[in-house]
mmCIF file of C-alpha atoms in Angstrom:
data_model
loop_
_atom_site.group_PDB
_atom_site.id
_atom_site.type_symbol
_atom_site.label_atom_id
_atom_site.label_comp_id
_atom_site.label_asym_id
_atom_site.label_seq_id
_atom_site.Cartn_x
_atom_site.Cartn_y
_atom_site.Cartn_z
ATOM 1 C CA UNK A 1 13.100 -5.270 10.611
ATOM 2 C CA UNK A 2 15.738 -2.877 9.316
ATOM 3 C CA UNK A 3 17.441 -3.375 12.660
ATOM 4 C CA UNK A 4 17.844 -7.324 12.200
ATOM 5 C CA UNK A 5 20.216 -5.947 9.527
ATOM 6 C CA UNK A 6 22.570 -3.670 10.664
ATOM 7 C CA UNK A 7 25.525 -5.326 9.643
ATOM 8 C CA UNK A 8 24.246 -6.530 6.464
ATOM 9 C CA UNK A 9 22.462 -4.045 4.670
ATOM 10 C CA UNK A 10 22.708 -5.700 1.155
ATOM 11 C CA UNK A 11 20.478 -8.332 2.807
ATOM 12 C CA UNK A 12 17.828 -5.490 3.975
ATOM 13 C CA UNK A 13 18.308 -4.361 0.229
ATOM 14 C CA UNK A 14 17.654 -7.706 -1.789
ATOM 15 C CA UNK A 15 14.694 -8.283 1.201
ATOM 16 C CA UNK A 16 13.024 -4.980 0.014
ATOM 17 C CA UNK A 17 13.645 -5.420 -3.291
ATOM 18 C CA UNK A 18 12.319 -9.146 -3.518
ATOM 19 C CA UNK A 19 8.947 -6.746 -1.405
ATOM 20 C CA UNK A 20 8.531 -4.294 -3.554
ATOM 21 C CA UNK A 21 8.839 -6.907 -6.490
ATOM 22 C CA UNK A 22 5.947 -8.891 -5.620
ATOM 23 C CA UNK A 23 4.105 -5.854 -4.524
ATOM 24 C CA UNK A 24 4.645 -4.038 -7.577
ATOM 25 C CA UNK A 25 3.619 -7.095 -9.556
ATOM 26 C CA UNK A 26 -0.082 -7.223 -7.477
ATOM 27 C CA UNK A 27 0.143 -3.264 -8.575
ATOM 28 C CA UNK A 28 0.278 -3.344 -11.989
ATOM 29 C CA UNK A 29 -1.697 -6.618 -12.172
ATOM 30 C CA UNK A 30 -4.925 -4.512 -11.467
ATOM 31 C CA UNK A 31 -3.925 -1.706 -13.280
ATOM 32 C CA UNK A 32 -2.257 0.445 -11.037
ATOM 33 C CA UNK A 33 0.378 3.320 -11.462
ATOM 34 C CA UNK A 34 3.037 3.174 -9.184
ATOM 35 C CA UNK A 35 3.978 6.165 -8.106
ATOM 36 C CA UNK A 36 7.225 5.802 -5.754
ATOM 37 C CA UNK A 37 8.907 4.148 -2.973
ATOM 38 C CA UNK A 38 9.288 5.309 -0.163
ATOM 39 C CA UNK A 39 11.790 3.958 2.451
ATOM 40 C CA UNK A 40 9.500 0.389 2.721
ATOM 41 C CA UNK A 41 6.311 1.742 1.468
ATOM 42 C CA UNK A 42 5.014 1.854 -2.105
ATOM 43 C CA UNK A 43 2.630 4.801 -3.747
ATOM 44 C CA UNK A 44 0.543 4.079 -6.692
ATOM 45 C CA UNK A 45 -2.673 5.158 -7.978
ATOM 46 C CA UNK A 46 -5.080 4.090 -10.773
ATOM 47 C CA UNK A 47 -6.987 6.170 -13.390
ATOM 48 C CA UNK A 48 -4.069 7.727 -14.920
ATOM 49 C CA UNK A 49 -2.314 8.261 -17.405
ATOM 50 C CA UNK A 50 -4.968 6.143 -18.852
ATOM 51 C CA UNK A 51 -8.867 6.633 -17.776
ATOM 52 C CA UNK A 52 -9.977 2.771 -16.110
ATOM 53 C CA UNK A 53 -13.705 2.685 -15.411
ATOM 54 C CA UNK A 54 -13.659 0.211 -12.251
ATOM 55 C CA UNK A 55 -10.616 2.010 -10.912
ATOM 56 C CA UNK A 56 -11.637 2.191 -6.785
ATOM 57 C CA UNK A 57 -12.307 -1.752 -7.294
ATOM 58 C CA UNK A 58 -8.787 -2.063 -9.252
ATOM 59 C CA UNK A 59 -7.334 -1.070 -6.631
ATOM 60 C CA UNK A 60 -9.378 -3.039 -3.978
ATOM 61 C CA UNK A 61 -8.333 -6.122 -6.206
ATOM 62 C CA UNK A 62 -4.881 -5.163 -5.855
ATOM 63 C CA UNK A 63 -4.992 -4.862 -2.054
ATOM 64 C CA UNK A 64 -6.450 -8.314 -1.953
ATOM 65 C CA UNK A 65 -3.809 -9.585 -4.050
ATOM 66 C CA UNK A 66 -0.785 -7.822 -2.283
ATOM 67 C CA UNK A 67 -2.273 -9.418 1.093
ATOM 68 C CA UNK A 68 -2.004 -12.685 -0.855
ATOM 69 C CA UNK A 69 1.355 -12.594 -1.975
ATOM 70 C CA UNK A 70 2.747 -10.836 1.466
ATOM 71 C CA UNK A 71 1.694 -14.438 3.002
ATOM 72 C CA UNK A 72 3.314 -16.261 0.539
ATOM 73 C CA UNK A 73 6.543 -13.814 1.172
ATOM 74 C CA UNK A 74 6.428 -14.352 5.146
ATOM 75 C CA UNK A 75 6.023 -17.846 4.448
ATOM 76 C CA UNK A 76 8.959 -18.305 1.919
ATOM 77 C CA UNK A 77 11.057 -16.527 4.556
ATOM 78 C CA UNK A 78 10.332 -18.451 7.320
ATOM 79 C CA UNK A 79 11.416 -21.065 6.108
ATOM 80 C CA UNK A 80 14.715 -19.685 4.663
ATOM 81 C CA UNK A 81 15.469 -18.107 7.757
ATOM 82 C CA UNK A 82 14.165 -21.422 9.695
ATOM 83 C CA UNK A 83 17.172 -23.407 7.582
ATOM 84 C CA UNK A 84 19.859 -20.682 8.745
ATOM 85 C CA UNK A 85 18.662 -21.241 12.373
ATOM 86 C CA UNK A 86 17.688 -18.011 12.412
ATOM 87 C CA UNK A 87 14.631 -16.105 14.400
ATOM 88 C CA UNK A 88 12.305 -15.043 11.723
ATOM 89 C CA UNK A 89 9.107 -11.848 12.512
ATOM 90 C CA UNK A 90 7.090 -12.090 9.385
ATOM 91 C CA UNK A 91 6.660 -8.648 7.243
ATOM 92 C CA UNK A 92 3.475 -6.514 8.166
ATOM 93 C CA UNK A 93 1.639 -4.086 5.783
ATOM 94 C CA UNK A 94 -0.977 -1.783 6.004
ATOM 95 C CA UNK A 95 -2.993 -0.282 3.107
ATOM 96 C CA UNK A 96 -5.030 2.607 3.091
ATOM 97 C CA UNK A 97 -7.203 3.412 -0.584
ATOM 98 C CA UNK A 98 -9.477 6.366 -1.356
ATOM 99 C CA UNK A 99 -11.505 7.271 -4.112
ATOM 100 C CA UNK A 100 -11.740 10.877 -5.068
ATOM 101 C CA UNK A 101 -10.578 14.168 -7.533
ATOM 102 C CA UNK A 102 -6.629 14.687 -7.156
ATOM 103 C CA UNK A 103 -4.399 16.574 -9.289
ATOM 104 C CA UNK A 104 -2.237 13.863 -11.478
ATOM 105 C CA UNK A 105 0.997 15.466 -13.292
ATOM 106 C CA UNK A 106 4.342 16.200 -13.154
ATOM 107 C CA UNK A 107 5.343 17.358 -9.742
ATOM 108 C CA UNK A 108 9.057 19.194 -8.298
ATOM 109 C CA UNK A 109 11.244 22.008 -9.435
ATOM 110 C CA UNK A 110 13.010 23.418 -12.533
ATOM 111 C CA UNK A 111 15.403 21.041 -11.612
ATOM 112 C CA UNK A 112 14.035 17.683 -10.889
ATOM 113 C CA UNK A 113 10.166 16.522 -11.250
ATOM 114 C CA UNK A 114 8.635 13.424 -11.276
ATOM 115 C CA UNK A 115 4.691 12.200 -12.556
ATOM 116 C CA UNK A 116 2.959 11.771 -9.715
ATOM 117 C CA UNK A 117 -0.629 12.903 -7.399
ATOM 118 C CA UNK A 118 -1.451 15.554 -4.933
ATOM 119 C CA UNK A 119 -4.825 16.573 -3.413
ATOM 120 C CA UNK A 120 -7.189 15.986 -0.375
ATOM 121 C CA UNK A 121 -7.945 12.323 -1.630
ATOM 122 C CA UNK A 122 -4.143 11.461 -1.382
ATOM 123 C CA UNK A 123 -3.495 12.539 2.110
ATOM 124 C CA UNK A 124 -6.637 10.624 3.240
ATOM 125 C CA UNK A 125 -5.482 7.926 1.920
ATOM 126 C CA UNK A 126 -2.189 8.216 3.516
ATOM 127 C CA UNK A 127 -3.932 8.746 6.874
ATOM 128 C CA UNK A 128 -6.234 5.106 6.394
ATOM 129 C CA UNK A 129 -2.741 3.393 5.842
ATOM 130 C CA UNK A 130 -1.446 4.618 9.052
ATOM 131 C CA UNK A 131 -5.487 3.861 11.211
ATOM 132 C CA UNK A 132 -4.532 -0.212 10.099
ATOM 133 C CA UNK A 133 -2.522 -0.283 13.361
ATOM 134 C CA UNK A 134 -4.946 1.067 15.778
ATOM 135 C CA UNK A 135 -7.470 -0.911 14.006
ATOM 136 C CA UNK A 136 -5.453 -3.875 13.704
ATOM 137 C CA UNK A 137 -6.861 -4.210 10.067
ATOM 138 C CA UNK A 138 -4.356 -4.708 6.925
ATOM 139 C CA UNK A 139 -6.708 -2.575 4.592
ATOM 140 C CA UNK A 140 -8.621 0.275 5.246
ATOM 141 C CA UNK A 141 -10.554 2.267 2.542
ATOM 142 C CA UNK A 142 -12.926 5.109 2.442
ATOM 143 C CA UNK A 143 -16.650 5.550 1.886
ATOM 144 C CA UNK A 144 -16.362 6.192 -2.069
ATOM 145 C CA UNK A 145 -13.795 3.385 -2.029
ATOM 146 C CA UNK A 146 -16.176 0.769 -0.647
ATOM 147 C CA UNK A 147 -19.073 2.128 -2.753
ATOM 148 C CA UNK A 148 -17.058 1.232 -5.715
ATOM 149 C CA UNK A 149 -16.451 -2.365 -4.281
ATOM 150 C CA UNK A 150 -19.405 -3.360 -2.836
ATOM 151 C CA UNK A 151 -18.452 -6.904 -4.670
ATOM 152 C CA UNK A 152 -16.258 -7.662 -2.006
ATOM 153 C CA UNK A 153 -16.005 -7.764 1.656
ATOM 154 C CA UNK A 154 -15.550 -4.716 3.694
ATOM 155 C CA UNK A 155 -16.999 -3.844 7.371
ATOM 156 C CA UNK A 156 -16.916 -0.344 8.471
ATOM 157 C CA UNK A 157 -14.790 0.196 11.781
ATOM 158 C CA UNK A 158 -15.318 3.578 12.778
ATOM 159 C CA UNK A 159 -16.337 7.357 11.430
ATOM 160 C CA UNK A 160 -13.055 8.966 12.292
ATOM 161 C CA UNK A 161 -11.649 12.891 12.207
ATOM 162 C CA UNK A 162 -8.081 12.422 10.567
ATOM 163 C CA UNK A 163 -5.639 14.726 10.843
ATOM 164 C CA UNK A 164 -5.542 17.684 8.793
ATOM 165 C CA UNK A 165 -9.646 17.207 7.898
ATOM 166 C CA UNK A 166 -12.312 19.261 9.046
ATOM 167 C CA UNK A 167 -15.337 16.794 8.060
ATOM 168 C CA UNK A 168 -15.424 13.049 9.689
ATOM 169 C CA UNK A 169 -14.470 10.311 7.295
ATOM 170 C CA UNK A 170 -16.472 6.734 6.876
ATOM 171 C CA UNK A 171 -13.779 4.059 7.212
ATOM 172 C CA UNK A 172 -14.004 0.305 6.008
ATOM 173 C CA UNK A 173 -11.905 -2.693 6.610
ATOM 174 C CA UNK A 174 -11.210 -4.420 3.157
ATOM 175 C CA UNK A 175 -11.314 -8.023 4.190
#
């Protein structure tokens, strides 16, 4: 996408930022933290600062919702770049959520830190975003994850060995 705008990077700019706006909006709808971006991706967790009982469904909800508003995006787009004759690919996303312990705090050096989370449970779930393209799923969640929504819709796609784990993991397609 980034490429589309080469010559017009304030354009990639007010793109990502009108993203991460509605994004951010799904986030903090359901509770979420958000923790960063990150070139076009956005980090946030729930259950801190402040304790939220339903917290692996909070952020299911906010999945759902993000999915939701991503279509609405594409579609607003479309038709704006439709108007200026121009092609248009609509935005893709991937989400990966997992439920576990992680260490929640400030994070960096003497110099510069920033509140943020660390652990196991954070890399996994950093590893389910990236299995939505082989699956060709937009969410994927873990085994606690899905325990903790079993209101909604999930099917399980695979038990998979991710990289950098020494036990399988149980992985779910949030639909």
């Amino acid at each position: 996408l980034s490429e589309q705008f080469t010559h017009e990077p304030e354009r990639l700019t007010q793109l990502l930022n009108h993203y991460f706006t509605e994004m951010s909006a799904a986030v903090l709808a359901h509770g979420g933290t958000i923790d960063k971006y990150i070139g076009d991706a956005l980090m946030a967790f729930w259950n801190a600062p402040i304790e939220q009982e339903r917290h692996g469904l909070s952020a299911c909800l906010a999945a759902l919702e993000m999915r939701d508003r991503l279509q609405r995006l594409n579609h607003e787009l479309g038709k704006e770049h439709a108007a200026r004759g121009m092609p248009f690919a609509p935005i893709e996303m991937g989400v990966g959520i997992n439920t576990g312990p992680c260490f929640v705090g400030n994070l960096g050096s003497e110099q510069r830190f920033n509140y943020s989370v660390l652990g196991d449970t954070v890399n996994v779930a950093s590893r389910l975003e990236s299995q939505t393209k082989i699956y060709g799923v937009g969410n994927i969640i873990g085994e606690v994850t899905q325990a903790a929504a079993v209101d909604l819709a999930t099917l399980p796609l695979d038990t998979l060995l991710l990289k950098g784990k020494t036990e399988p993991v149980v992985l779910y397609a949030l639909v």
